[in-house]
Short mmCIF file of the N, C-alpha and C atoms (twelve columns), coordinates in Angstrom:
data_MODEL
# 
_entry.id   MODEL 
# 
loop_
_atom_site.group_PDB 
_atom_site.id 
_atom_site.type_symbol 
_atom_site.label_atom_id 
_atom_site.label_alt_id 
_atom_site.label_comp_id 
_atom_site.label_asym_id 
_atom_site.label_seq_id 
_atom_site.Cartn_x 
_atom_site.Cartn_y 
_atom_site.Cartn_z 
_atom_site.pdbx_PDB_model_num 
ATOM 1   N N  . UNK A 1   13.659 6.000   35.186 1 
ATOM 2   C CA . UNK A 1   14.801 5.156   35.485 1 
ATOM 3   C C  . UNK A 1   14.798 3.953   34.545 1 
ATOM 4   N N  . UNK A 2   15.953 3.479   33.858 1 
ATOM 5   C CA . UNK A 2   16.087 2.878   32.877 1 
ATOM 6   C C  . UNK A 2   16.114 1.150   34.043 1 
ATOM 7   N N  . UNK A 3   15.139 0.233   33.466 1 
ATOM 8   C CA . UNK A 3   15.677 -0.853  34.051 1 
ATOM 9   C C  . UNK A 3   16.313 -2.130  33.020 1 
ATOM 10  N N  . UNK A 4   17.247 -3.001  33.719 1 
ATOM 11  C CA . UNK A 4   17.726 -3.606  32.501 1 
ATOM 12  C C  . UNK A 4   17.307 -5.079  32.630 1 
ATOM 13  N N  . UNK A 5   17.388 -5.278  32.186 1 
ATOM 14  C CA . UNK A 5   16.883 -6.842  31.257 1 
ATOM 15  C C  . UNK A 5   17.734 -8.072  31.609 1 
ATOM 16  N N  . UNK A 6   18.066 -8.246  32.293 1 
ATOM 17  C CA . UNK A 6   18.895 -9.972  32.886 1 
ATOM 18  C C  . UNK A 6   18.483 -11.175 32.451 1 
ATOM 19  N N  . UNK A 7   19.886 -11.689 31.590 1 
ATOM 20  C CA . UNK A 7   19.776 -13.049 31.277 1 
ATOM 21  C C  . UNK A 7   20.422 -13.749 32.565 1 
ATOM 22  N N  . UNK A 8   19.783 -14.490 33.499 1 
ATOM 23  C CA . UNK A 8   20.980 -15.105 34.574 1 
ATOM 24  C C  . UNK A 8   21.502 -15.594 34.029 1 
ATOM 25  N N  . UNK A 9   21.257 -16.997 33.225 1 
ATOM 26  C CA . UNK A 9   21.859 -18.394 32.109 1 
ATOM 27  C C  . UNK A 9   23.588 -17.041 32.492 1 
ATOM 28  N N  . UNK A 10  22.590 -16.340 31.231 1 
ATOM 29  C CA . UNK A 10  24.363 -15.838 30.638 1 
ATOM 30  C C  . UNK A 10  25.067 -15.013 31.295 1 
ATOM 31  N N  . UNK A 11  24.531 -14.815 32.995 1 
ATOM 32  C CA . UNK A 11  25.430 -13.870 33.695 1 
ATOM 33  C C  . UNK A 11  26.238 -14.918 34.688 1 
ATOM 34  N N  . UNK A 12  25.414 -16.090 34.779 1 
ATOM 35  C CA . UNK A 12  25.719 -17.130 35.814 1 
ATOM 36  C C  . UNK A 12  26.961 -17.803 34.951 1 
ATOM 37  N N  . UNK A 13  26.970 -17.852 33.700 1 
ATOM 38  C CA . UNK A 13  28.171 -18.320 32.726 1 
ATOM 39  C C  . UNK A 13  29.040 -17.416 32.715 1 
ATOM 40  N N  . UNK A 14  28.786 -16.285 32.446 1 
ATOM 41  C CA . UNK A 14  30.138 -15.187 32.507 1 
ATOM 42  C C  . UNK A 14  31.064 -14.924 33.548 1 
ATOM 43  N N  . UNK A 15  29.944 -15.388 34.744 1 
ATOM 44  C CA . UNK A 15  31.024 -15.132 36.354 1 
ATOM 45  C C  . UNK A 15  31.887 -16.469 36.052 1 
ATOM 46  N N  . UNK A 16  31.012 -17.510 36.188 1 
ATOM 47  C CA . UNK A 16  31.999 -18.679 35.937 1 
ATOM 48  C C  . UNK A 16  33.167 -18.893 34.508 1 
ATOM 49  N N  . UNK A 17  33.074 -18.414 33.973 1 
ATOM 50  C CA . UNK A 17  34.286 -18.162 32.972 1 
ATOM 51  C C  . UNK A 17  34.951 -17.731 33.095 1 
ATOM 52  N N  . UNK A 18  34.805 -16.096 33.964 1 
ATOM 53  C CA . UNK A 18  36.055 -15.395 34.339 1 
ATOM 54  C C  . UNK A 18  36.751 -16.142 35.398 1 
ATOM 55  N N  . UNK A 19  36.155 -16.893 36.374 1 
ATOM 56  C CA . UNK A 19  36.973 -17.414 37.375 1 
ATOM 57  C C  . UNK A 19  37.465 -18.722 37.153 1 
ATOM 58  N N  . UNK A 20  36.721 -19.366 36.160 1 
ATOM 59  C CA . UNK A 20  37.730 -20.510 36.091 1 
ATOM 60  C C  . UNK A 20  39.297 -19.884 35.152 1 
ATOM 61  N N  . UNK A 21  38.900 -18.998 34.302 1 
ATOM 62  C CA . UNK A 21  40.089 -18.272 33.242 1 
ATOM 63  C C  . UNK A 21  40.861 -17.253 34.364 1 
ATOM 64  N N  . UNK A 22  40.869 -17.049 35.558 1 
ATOM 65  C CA . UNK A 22  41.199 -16.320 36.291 1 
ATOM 66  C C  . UNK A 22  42.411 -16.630 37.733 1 
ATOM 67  N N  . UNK A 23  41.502 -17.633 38.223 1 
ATOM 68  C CA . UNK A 23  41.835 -18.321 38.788 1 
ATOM 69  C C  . UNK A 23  42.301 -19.251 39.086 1 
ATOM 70  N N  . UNK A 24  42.918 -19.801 40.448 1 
ATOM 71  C CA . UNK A 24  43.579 -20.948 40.240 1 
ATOM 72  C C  . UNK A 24  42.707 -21.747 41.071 1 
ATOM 73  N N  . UNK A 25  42.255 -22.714 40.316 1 
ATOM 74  C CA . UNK A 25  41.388 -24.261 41.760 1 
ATOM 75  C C  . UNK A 25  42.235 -25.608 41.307 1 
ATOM 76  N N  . UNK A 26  41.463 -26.359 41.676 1 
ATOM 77  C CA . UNK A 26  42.582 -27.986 42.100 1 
ATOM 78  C C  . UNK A 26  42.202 -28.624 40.213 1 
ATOM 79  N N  . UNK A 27  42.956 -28.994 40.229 1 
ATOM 80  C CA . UNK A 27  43.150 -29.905 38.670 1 
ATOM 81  C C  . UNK A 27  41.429 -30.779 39.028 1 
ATOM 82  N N  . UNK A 28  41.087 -31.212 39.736 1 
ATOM 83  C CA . UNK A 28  39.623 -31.727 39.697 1 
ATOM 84  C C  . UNK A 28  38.867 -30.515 39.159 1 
ATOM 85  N N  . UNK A 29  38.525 -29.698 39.421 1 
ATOM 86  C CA . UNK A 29  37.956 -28.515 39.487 1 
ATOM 87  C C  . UNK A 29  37.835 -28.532 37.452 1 
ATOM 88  N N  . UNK A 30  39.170 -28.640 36.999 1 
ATOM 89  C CA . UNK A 30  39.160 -28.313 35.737 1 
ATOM 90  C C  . UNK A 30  38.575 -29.792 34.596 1 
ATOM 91  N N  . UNK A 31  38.268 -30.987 35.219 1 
ATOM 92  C CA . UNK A 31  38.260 -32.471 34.888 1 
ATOM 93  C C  . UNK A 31  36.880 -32.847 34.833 1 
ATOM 94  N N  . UNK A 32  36.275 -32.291 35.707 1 
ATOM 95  C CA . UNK A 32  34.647 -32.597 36.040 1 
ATOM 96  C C  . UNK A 32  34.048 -31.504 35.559 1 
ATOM 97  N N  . UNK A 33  32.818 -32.053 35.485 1 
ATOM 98  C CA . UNK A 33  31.802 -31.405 35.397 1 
ATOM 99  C C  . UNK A 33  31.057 -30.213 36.282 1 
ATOM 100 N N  . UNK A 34  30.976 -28.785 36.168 1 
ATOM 101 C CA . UNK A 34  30.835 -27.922 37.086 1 
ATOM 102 C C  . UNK A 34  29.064 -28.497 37.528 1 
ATOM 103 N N  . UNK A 35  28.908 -28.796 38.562 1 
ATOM 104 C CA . UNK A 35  27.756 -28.749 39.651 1 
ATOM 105 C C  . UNK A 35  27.129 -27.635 39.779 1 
ATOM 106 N N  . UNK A 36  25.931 -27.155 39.896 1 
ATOM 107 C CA . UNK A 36  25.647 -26.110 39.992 1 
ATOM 108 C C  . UNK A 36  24.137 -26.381 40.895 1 
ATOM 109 N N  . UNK A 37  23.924 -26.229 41.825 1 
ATOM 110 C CA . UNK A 37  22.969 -26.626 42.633 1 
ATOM 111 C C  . UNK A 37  21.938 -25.376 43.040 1 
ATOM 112 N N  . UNK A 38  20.957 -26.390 42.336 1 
ATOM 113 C CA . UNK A 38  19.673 -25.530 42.320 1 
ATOM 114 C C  . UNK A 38  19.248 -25.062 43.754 1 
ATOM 115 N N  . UNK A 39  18.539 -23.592 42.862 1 
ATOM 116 C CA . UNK A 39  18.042 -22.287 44.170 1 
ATOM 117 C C  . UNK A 39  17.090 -21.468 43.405 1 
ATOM 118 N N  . UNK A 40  16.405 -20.641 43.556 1 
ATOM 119 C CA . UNK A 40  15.559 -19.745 43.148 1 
ATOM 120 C C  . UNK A 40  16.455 -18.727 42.214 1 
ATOM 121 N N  . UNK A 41  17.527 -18.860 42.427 1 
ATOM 122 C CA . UNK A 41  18.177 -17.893 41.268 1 
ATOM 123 C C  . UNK A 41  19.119 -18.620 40.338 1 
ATOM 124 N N  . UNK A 42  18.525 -20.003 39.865 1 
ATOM 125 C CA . UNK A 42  19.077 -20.998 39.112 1 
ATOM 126 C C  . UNK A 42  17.579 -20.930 37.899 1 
ATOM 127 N N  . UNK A 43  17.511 -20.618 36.730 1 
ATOM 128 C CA . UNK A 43  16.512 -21.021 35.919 1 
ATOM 129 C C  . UNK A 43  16.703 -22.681 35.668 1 
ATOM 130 N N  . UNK A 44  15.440 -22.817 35.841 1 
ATOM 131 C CA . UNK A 44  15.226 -24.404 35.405 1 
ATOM 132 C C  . UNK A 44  15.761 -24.899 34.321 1 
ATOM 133 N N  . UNK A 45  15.841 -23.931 33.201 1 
ATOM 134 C CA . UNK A 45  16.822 -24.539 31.587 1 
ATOM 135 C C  . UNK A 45  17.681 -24.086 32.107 1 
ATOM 136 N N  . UNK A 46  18.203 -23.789 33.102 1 
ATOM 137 C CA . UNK A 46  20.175 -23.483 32.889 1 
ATOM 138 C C  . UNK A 46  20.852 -24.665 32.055 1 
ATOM 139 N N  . UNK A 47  21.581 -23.999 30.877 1 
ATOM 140 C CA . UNK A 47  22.346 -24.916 30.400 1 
ATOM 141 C C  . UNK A 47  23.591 -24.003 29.502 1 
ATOM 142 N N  . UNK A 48  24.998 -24.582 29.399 1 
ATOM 143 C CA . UNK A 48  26.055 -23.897 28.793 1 
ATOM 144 C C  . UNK A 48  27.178 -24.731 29.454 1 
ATOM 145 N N  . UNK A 49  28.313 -24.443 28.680 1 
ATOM 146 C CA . UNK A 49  29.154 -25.226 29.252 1 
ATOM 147 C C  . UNK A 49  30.667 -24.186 29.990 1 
ATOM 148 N N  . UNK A 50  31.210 -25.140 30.698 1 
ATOM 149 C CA . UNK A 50  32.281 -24.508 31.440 1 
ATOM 150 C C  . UNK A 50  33.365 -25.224 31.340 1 
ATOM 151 N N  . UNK A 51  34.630 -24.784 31.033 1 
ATOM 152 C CA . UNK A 51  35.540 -25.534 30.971 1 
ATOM 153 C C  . UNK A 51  35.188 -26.744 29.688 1 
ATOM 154 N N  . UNK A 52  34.601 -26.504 28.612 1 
ATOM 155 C CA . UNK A 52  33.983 -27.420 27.523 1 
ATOM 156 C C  . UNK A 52  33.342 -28.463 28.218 1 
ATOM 157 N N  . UNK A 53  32.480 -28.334 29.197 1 
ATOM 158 C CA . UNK A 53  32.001 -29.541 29.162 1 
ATOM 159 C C  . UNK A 53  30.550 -28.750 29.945 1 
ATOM 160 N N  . UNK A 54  29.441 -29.538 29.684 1 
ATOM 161 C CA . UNK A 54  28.461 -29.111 30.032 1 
ATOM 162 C C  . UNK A 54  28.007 -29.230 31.607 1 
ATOM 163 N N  . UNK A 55  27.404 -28.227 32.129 1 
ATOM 164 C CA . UNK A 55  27.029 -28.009 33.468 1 
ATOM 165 C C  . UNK A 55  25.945 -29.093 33.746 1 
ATOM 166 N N  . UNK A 56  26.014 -29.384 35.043 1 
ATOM 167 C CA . UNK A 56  24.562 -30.767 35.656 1 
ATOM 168 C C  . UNK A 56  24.362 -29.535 36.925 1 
ATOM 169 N N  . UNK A 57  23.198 -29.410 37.087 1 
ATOM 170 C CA . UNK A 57  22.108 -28.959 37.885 1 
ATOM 171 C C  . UNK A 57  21.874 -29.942 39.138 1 
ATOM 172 N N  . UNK A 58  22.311 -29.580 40.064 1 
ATOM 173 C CA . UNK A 58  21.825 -30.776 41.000 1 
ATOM 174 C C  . UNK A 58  21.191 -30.230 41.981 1 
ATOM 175 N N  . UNK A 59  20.369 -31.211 43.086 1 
ATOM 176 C CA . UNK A 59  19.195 -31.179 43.955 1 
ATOM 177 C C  . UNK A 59  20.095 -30.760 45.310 1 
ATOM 178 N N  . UNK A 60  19.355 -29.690 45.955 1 
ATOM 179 C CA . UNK A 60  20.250 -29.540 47.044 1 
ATOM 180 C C  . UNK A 60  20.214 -30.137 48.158 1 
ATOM 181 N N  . UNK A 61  19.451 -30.667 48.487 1 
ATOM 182 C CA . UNK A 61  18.972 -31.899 49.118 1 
ATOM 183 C C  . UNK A 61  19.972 -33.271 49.310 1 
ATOM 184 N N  . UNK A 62  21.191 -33.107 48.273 1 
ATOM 185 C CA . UNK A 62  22.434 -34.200 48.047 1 
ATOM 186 C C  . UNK A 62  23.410 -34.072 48.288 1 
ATOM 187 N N  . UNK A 63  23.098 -32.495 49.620 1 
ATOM 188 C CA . UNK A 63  24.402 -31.200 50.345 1 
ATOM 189 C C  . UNK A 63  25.286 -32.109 50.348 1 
ATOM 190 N N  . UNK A 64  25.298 -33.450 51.307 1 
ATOM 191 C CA . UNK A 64  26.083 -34.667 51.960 1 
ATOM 192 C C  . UNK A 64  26.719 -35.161 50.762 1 
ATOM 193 N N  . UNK A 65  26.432 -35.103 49.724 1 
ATOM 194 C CA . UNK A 65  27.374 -35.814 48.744 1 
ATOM 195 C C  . UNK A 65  28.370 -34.820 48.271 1 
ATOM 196 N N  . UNK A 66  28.743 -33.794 49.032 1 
ATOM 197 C CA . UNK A 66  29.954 -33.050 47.655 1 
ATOM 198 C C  . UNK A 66  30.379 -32.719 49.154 1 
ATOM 199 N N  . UNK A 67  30.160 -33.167 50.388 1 
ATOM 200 C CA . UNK A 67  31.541 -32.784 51.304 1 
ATOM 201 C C  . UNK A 67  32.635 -34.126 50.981 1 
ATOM 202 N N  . UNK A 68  33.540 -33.603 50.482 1 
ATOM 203 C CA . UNK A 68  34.429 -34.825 50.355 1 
ATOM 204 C C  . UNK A 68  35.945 -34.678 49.995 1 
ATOM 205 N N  . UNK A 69  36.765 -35.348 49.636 1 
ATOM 206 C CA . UNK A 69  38.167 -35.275 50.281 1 
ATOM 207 C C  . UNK A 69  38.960 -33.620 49.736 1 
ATOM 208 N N  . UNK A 70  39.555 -33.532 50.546 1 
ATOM 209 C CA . UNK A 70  39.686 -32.384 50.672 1 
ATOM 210 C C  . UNK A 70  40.667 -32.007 49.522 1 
ATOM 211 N N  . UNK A 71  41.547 -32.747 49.065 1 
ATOM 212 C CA . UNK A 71  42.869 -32.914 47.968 1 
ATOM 213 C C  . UNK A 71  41.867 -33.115 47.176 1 
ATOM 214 N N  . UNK A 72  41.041 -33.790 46.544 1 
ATOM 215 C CA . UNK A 72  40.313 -33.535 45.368 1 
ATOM 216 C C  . UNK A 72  38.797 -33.132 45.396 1 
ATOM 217 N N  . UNK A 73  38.672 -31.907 45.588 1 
ATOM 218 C CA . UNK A 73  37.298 -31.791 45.829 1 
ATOM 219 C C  . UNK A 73  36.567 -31.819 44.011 1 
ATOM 220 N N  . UNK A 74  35.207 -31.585 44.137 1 
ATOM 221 C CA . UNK A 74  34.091 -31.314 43.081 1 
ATOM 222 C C  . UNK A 74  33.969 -30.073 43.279 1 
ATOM 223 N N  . UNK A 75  33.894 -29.502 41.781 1 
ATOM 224 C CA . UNK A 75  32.900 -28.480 41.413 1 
ATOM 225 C C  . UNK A 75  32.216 -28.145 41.686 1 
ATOM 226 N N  . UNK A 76  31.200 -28.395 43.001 1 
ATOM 227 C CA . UNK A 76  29.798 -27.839 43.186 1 
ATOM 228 C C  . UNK A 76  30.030 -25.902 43.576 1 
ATOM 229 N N  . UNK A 77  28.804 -25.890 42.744 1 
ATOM 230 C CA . UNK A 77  28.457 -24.199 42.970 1 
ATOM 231 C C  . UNK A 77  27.397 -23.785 43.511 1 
ATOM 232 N N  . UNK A 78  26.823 -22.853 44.151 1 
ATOM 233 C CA . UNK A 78  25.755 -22.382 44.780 1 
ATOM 234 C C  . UNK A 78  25.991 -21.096 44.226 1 
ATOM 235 N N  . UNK A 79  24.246 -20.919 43.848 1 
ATOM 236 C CA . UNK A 79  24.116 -19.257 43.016 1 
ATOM 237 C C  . UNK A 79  23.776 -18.463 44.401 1 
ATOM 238 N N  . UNK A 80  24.478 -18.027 45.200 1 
ATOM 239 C CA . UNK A 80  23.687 -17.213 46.682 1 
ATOM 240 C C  . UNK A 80  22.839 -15.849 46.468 1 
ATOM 241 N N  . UNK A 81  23.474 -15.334 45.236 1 
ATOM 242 C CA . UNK A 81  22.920 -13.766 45.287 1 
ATOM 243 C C  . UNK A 81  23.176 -13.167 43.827 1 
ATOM 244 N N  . UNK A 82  21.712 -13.113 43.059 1 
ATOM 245 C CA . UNK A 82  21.571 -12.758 41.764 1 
ATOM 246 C C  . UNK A 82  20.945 -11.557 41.595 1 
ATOM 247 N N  . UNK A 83  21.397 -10.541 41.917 1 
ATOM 248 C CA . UNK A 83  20.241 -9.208  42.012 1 
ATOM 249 C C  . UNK A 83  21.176 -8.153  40.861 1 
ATOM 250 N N  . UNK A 84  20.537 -7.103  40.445 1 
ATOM 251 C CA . UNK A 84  20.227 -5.892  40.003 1 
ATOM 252 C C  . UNK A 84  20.502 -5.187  41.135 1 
ATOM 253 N N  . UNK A 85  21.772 -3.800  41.499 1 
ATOM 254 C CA . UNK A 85  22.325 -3.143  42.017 1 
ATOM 255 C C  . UNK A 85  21.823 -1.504  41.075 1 
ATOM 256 N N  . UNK A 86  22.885 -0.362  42.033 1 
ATOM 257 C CA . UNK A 86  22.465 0.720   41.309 1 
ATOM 258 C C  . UNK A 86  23.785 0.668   40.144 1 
ATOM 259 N N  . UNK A 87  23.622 1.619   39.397 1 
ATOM 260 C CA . UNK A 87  23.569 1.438   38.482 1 
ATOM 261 C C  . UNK A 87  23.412 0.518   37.294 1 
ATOM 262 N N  . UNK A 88  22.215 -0.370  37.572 1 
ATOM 263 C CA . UNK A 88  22.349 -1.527  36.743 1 
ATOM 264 C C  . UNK A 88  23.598 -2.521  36.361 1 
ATOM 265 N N  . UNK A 89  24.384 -2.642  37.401 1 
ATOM 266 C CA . UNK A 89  25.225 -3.216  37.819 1 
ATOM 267 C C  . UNK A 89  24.535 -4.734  38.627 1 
ATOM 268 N N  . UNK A 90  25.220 -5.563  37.817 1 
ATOM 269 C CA . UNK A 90  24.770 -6.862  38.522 1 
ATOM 270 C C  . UNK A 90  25.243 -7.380  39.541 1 
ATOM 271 N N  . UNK A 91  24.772 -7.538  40.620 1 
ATOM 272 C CA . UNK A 91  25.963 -8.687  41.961 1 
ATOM 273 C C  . UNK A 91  25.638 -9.862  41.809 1 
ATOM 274 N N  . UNK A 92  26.695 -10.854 41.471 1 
ATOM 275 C CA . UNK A 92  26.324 -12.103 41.452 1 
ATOM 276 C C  . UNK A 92  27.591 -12.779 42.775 1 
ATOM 277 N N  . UNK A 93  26.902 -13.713 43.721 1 
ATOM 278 C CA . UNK A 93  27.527 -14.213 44.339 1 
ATOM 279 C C  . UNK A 93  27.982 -16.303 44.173 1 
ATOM 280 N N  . UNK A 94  29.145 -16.448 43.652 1 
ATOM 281 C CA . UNK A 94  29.366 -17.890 43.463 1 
ATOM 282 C C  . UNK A 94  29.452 -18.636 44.887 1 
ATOM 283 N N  . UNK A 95  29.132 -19.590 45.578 1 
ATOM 284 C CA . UNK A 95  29.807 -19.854 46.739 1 
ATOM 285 C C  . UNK A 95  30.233 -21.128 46.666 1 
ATOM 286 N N  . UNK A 96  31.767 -21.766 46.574 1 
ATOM 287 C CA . UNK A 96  31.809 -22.867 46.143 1 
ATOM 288 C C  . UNK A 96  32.341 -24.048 47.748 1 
ATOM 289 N N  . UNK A 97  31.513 -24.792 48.037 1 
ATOM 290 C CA . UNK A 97  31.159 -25.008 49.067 1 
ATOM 291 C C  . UNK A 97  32.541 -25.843 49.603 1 
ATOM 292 N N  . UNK A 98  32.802 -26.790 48.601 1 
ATOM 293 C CA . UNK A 98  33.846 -27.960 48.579 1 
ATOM 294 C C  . UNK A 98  35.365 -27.248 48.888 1 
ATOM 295 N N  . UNK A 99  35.268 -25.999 48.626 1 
ATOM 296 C CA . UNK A 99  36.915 -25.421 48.965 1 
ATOM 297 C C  . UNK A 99  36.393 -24.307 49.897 1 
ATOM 298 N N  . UNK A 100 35.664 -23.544 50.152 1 
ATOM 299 C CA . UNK A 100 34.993 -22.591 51.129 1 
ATOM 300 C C  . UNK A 100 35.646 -21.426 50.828 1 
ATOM 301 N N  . UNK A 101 35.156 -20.988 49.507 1 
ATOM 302 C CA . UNK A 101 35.179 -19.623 49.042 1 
ATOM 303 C C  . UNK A 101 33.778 -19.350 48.028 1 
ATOM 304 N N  . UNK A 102 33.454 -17.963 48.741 1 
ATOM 305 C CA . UNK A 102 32.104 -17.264 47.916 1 
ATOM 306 C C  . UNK A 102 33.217 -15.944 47.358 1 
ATOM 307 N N  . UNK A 103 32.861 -16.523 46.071 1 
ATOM 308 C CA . UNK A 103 33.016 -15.137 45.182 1 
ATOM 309 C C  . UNK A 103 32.151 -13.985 44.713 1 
ATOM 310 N N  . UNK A 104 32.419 -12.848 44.923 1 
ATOM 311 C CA . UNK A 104 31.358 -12.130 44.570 1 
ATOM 312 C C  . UNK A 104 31.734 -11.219 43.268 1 
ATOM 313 N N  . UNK A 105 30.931 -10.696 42.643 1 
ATOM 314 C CA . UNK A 105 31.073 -10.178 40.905 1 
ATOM 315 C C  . UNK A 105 29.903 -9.645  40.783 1 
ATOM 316 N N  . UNK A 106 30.517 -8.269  40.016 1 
ATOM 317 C CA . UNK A 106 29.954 -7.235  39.524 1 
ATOM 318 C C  . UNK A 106 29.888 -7.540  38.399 1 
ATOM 319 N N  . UNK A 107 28.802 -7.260  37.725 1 
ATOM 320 C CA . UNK A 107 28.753 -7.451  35.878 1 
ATOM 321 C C  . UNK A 107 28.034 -6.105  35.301 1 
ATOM 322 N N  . UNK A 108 28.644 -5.755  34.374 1 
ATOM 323 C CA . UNK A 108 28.081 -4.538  33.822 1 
ATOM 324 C C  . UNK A 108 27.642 -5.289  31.848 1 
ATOM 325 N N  . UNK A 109 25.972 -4.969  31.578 1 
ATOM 326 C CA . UNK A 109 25.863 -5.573  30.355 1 
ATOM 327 C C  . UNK A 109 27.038 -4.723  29.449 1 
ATOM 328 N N  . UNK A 110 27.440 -5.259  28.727 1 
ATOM 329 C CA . UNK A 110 28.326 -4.797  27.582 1 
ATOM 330 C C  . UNK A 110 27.376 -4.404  26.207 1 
ATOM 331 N N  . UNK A 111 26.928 -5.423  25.696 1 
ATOM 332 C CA . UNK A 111 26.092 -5.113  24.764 1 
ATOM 333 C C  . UNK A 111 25.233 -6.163  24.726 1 
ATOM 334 N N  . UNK A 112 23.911 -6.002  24.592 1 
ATOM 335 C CA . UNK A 112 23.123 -7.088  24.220 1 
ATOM 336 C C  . UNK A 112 23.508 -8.293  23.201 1 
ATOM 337 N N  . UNK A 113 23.485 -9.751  24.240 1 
ATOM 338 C CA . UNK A 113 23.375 -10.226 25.685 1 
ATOM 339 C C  . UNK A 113 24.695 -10.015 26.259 1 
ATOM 340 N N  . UNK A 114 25.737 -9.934  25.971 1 
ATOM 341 C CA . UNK A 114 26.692 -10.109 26.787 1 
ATOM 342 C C  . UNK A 114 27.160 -9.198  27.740 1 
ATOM 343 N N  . UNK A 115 27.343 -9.419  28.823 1 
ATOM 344 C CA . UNK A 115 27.511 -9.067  29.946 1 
ATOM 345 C C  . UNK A 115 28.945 -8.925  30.126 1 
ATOM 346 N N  . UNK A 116 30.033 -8.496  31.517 1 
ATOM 347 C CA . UNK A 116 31.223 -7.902  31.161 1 
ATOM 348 C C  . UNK A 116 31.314 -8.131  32.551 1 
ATOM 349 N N  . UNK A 117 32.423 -9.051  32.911 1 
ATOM 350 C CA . UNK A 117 32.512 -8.490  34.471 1 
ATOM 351 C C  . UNK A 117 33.347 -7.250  34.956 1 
ATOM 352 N N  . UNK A 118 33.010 -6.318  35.845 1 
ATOM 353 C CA . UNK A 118 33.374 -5.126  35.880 1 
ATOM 354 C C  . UNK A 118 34.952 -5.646  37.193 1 
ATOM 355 N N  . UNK A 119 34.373 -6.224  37.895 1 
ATOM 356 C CA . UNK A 119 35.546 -6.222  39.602 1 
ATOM 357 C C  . UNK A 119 34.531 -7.524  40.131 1 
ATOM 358 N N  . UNK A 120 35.587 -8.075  40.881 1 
ATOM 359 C CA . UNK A 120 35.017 -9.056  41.890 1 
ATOM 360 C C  . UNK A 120 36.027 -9.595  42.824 1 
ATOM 361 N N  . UNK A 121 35.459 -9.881  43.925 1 
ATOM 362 C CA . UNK A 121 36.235 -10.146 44.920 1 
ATOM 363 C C  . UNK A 121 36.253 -11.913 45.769 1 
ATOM 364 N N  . UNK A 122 36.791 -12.364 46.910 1 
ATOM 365 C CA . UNK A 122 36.458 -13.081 47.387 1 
ATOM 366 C C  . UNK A 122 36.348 -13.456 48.992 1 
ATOM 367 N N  . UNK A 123 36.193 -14.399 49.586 1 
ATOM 368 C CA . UNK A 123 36.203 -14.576 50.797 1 
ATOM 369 C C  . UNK A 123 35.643 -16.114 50.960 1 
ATOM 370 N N  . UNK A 124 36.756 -16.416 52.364 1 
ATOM 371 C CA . UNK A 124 36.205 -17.603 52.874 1 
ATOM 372 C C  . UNK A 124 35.283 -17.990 53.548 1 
ATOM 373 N N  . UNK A 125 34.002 -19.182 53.893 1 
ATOM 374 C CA . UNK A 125 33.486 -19.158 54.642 1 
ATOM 375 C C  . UNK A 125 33.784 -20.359 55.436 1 
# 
C-alpha cells in the first residue's frame, strides 16, 4: 500500500485559499489577518500567507478574545481534523469559530507539493 507524504503548511494553505477564493465571509474576514490557532495539527513553523497578508498563530488559551461582535467578526481558524483517508485522500476540517461554520475538504496531492482540493462541504455549529 502506497502511503503519501503530507505537507500540512501546504494543505492547511490550500483549504484556506479555496475558501477564501470561493466563498463569501464579512469584508473583515478579507482586511485582517487570518488567525489560526494552535493544536496538534498546526506545525510550529506554520507560515504562508492568505489573502496577501501573512498568517499569526495564536494561543488557544485567548478562546475569550475572538468571541466578538457579531457584524464584524475576526478570522480565527481552528485546524479540527488533519488526517490521511482511503485513498490517500486528505480530510481537512477548518472550523471558524467567530461565524460558526466548520468546513470540511478533501484534498487529493496533484503533483509534488501541491495538493488539489477534490469537494468540500460545510456546516454550522
Amino acid at each position: 500500500m502506497e502511503t503519501v507524504k503530507i505537507d500540512s503548511a501546504r494543505i492547511i494553505e490550500t483549504g484556506l485559499d479555496h475558501l477564501f477564493k470561493t466563498q463569501k465571509f464579512a469584508p473583515d474576514f478579507y482586511s485582517q489577518s487570518v488567525k489560526i490557532i494552535r493544536s496538534a495539527n498546526i506545525p510550529r513553523n506554520l507560515s504562508f500567507l492568505v489573502n496577501g497578508k501573512q498568517i499569526e498563530l495564536v494561543d488557544p488559551r485567548t478562546r475569550g478574545g475572538y468571541i466578538n461582535d457579531l457584524n464584524h467578526p475576526s478570522p480565527f481558524v481552528s485546524v479540527s481534523k488533519l488526517s490521511v483517508g482511503a485513498g490517500n485522500v486528505v480530510d481537512l476540517e477548518l472550523e471558524f469559530p467567530t461565524i460558526g461554520f466548520v468546513y470540511v475538504i478533501k484534498l487529493n496531492q496533484s503533483k509534488d507539493p501541491a495538493w488539489k482540493v477534490k469537494e468540500f462541504s460545510f456546516f454550522m455549529i
